PDB file of C-alpha atoms in Angstrom:
ATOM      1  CA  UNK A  46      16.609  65.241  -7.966  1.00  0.00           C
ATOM      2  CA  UNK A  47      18.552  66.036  -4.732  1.00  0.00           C
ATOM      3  CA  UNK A  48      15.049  66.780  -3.123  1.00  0.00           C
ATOM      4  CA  UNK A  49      14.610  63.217  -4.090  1.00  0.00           C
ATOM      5  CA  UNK A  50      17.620  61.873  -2.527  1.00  0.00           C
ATOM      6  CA  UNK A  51      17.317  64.009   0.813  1.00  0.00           C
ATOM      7  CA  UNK A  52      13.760  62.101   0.939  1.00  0.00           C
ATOM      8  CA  UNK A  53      15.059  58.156   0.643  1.00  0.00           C
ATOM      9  CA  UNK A  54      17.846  59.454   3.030  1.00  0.00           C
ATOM     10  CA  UNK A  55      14.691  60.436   5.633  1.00  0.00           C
ATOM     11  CA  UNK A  56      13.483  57.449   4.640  1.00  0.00           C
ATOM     12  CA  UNK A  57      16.604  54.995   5.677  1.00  0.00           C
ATOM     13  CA  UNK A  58      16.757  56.987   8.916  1.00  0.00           C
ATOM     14  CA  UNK A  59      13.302  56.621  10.190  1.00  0.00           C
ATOM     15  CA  UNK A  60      13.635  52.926   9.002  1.00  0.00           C
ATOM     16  CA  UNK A  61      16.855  52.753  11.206  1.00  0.00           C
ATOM     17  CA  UNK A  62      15.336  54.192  14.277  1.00  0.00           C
ATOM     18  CA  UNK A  63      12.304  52.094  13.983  1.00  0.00           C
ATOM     19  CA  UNK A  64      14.541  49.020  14.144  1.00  0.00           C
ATOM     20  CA  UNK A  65      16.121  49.978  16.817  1.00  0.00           C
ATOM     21  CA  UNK A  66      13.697  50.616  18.793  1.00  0.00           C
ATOM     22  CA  UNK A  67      11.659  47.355  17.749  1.00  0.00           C
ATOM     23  CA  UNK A  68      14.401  45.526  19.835  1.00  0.00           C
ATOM     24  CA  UNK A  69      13.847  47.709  22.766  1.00  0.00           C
ATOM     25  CA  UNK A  70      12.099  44.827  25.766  1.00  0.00           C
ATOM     26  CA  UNK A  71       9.444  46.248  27.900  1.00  0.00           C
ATOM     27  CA  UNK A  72       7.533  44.738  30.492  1.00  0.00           C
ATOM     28  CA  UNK A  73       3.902  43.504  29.798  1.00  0.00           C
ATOM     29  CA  UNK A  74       1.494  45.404  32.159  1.00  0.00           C
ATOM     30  CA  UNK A  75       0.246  42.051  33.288  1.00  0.00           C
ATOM     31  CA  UNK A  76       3.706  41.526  35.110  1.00  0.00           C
ATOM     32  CA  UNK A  77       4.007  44.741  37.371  1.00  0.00           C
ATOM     33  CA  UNK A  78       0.433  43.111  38.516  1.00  0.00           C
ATOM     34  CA  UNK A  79       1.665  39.827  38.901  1.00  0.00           C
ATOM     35  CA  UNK A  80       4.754  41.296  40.862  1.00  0.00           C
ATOM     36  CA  UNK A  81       2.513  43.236  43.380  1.00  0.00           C
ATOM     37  CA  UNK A  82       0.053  40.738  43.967  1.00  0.00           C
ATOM     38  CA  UNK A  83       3.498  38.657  45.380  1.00  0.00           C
ATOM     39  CA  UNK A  84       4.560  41.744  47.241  1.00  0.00           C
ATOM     40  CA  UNK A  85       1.151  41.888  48.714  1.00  0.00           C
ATOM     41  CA  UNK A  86       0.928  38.248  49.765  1.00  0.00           C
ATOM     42  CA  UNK A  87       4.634  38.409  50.697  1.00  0.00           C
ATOM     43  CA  UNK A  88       3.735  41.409  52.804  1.00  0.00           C
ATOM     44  CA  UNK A  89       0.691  39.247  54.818  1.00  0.00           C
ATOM     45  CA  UNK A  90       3.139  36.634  55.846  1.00  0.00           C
ATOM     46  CA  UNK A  91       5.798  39.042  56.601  1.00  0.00           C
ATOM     47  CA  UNK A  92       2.796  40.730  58.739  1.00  0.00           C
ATOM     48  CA  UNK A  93       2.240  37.237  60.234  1.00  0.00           C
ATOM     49  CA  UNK A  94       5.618  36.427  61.295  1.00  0.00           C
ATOM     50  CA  UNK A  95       6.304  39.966  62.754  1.00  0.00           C
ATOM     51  CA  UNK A  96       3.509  39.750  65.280  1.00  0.00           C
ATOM     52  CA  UNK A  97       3.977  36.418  65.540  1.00  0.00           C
ATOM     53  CA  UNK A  98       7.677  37.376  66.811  1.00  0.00           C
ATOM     54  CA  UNK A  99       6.800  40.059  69.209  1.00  0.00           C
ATOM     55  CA  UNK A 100       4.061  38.564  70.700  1.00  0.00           C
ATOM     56  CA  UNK A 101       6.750  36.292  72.293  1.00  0.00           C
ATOM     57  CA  UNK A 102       9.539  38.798  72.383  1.00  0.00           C
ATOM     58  CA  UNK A 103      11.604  38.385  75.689  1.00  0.00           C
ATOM     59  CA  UNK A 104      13.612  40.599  77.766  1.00  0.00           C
ATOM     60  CA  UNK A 105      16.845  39.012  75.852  1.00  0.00           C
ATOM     61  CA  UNK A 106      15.819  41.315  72.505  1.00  0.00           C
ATOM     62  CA  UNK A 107      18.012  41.100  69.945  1.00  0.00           C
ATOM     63  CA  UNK A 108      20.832  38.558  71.076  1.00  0.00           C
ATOM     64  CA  UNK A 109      19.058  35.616  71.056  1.00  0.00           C
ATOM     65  CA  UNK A 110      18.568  32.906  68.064  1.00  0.00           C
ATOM     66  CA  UNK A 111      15.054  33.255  67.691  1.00  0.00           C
ATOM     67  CA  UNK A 112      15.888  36.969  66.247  1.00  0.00           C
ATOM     68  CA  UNK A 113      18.315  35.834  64.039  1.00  0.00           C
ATOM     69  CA  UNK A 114      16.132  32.895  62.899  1.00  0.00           C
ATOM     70  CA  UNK A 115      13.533  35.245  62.594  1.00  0.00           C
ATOM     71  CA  UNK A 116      15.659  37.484  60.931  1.00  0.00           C
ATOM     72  CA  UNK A 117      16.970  34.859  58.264  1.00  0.00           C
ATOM     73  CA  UNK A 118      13.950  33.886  57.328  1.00  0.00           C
ATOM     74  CA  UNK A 119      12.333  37.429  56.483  1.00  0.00           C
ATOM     75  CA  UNK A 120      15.186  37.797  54.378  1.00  0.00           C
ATOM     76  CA  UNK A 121      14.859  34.253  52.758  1.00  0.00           C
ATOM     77  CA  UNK A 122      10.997  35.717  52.267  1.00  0.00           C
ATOM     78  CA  UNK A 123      12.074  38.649  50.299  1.00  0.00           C
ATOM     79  CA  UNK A 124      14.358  36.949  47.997  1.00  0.00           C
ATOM     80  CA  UNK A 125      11.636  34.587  46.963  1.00  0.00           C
ATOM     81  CA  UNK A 126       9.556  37.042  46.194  1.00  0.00           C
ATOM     82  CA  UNK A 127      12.086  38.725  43.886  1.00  0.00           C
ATOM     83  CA  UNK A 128      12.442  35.502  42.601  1.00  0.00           C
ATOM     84  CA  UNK A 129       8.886  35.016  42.065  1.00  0.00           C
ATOM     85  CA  UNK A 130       8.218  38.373  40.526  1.00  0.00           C
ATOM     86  CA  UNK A 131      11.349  38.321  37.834  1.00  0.00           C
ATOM     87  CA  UNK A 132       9.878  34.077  37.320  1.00  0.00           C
ATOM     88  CA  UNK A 133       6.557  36.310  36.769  1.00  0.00           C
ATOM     89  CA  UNK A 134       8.138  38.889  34.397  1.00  0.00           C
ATOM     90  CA  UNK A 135       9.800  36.432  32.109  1.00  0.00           C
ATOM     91  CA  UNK A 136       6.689  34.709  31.865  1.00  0.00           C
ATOM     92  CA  UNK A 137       4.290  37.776  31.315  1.00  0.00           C
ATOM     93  CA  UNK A 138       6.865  39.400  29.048  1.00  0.00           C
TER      94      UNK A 138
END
């Protein structure tokens, strides 16, 4: 009888730990794609901007407003892409 009992208690447990980890969320594989194909195209225009940029780089370097336009919008690039790849995630997942 108390083999019986130590049985349903394994029982309950594994139960328990299977429900648990049922609401565990992982990412679909699909996703990490999806998010590296938009760091790969974000890359290319990235790429595109930077030479872009220094092909017309003066002697006034870093100072002047077409750095920190250049600047501002490499950085507006990057957060659309992590907007596109969690937009990606939540969709894929």
């Amino acid at each position: 009888m108390q083999e019986d009992v130590q049985h349903l208690e394994a029982l309950k447990d594994i139960r328990h730990m299977m429900k648990r980890s049922s609401k565990f969320l992982s990412l679909s594989g699909l996703s990490g794609i999806v998010a590296g194909v938009w760091a790969l195209i974000g890359a290319h225009i990235a790429h595109l901007w930077i030479k872009d940029y220094y092909s017309l780089y003066n002697q006034s370097g870093h100072a002047n407003d077409a750095f920190h336009r250049f600047k501002s919008s490499l950085l507006i690039l990057s957060a659309g892409e992590l907007a596109a790849a969690f937009v990606s995630a939540f969709y894929f997942t």
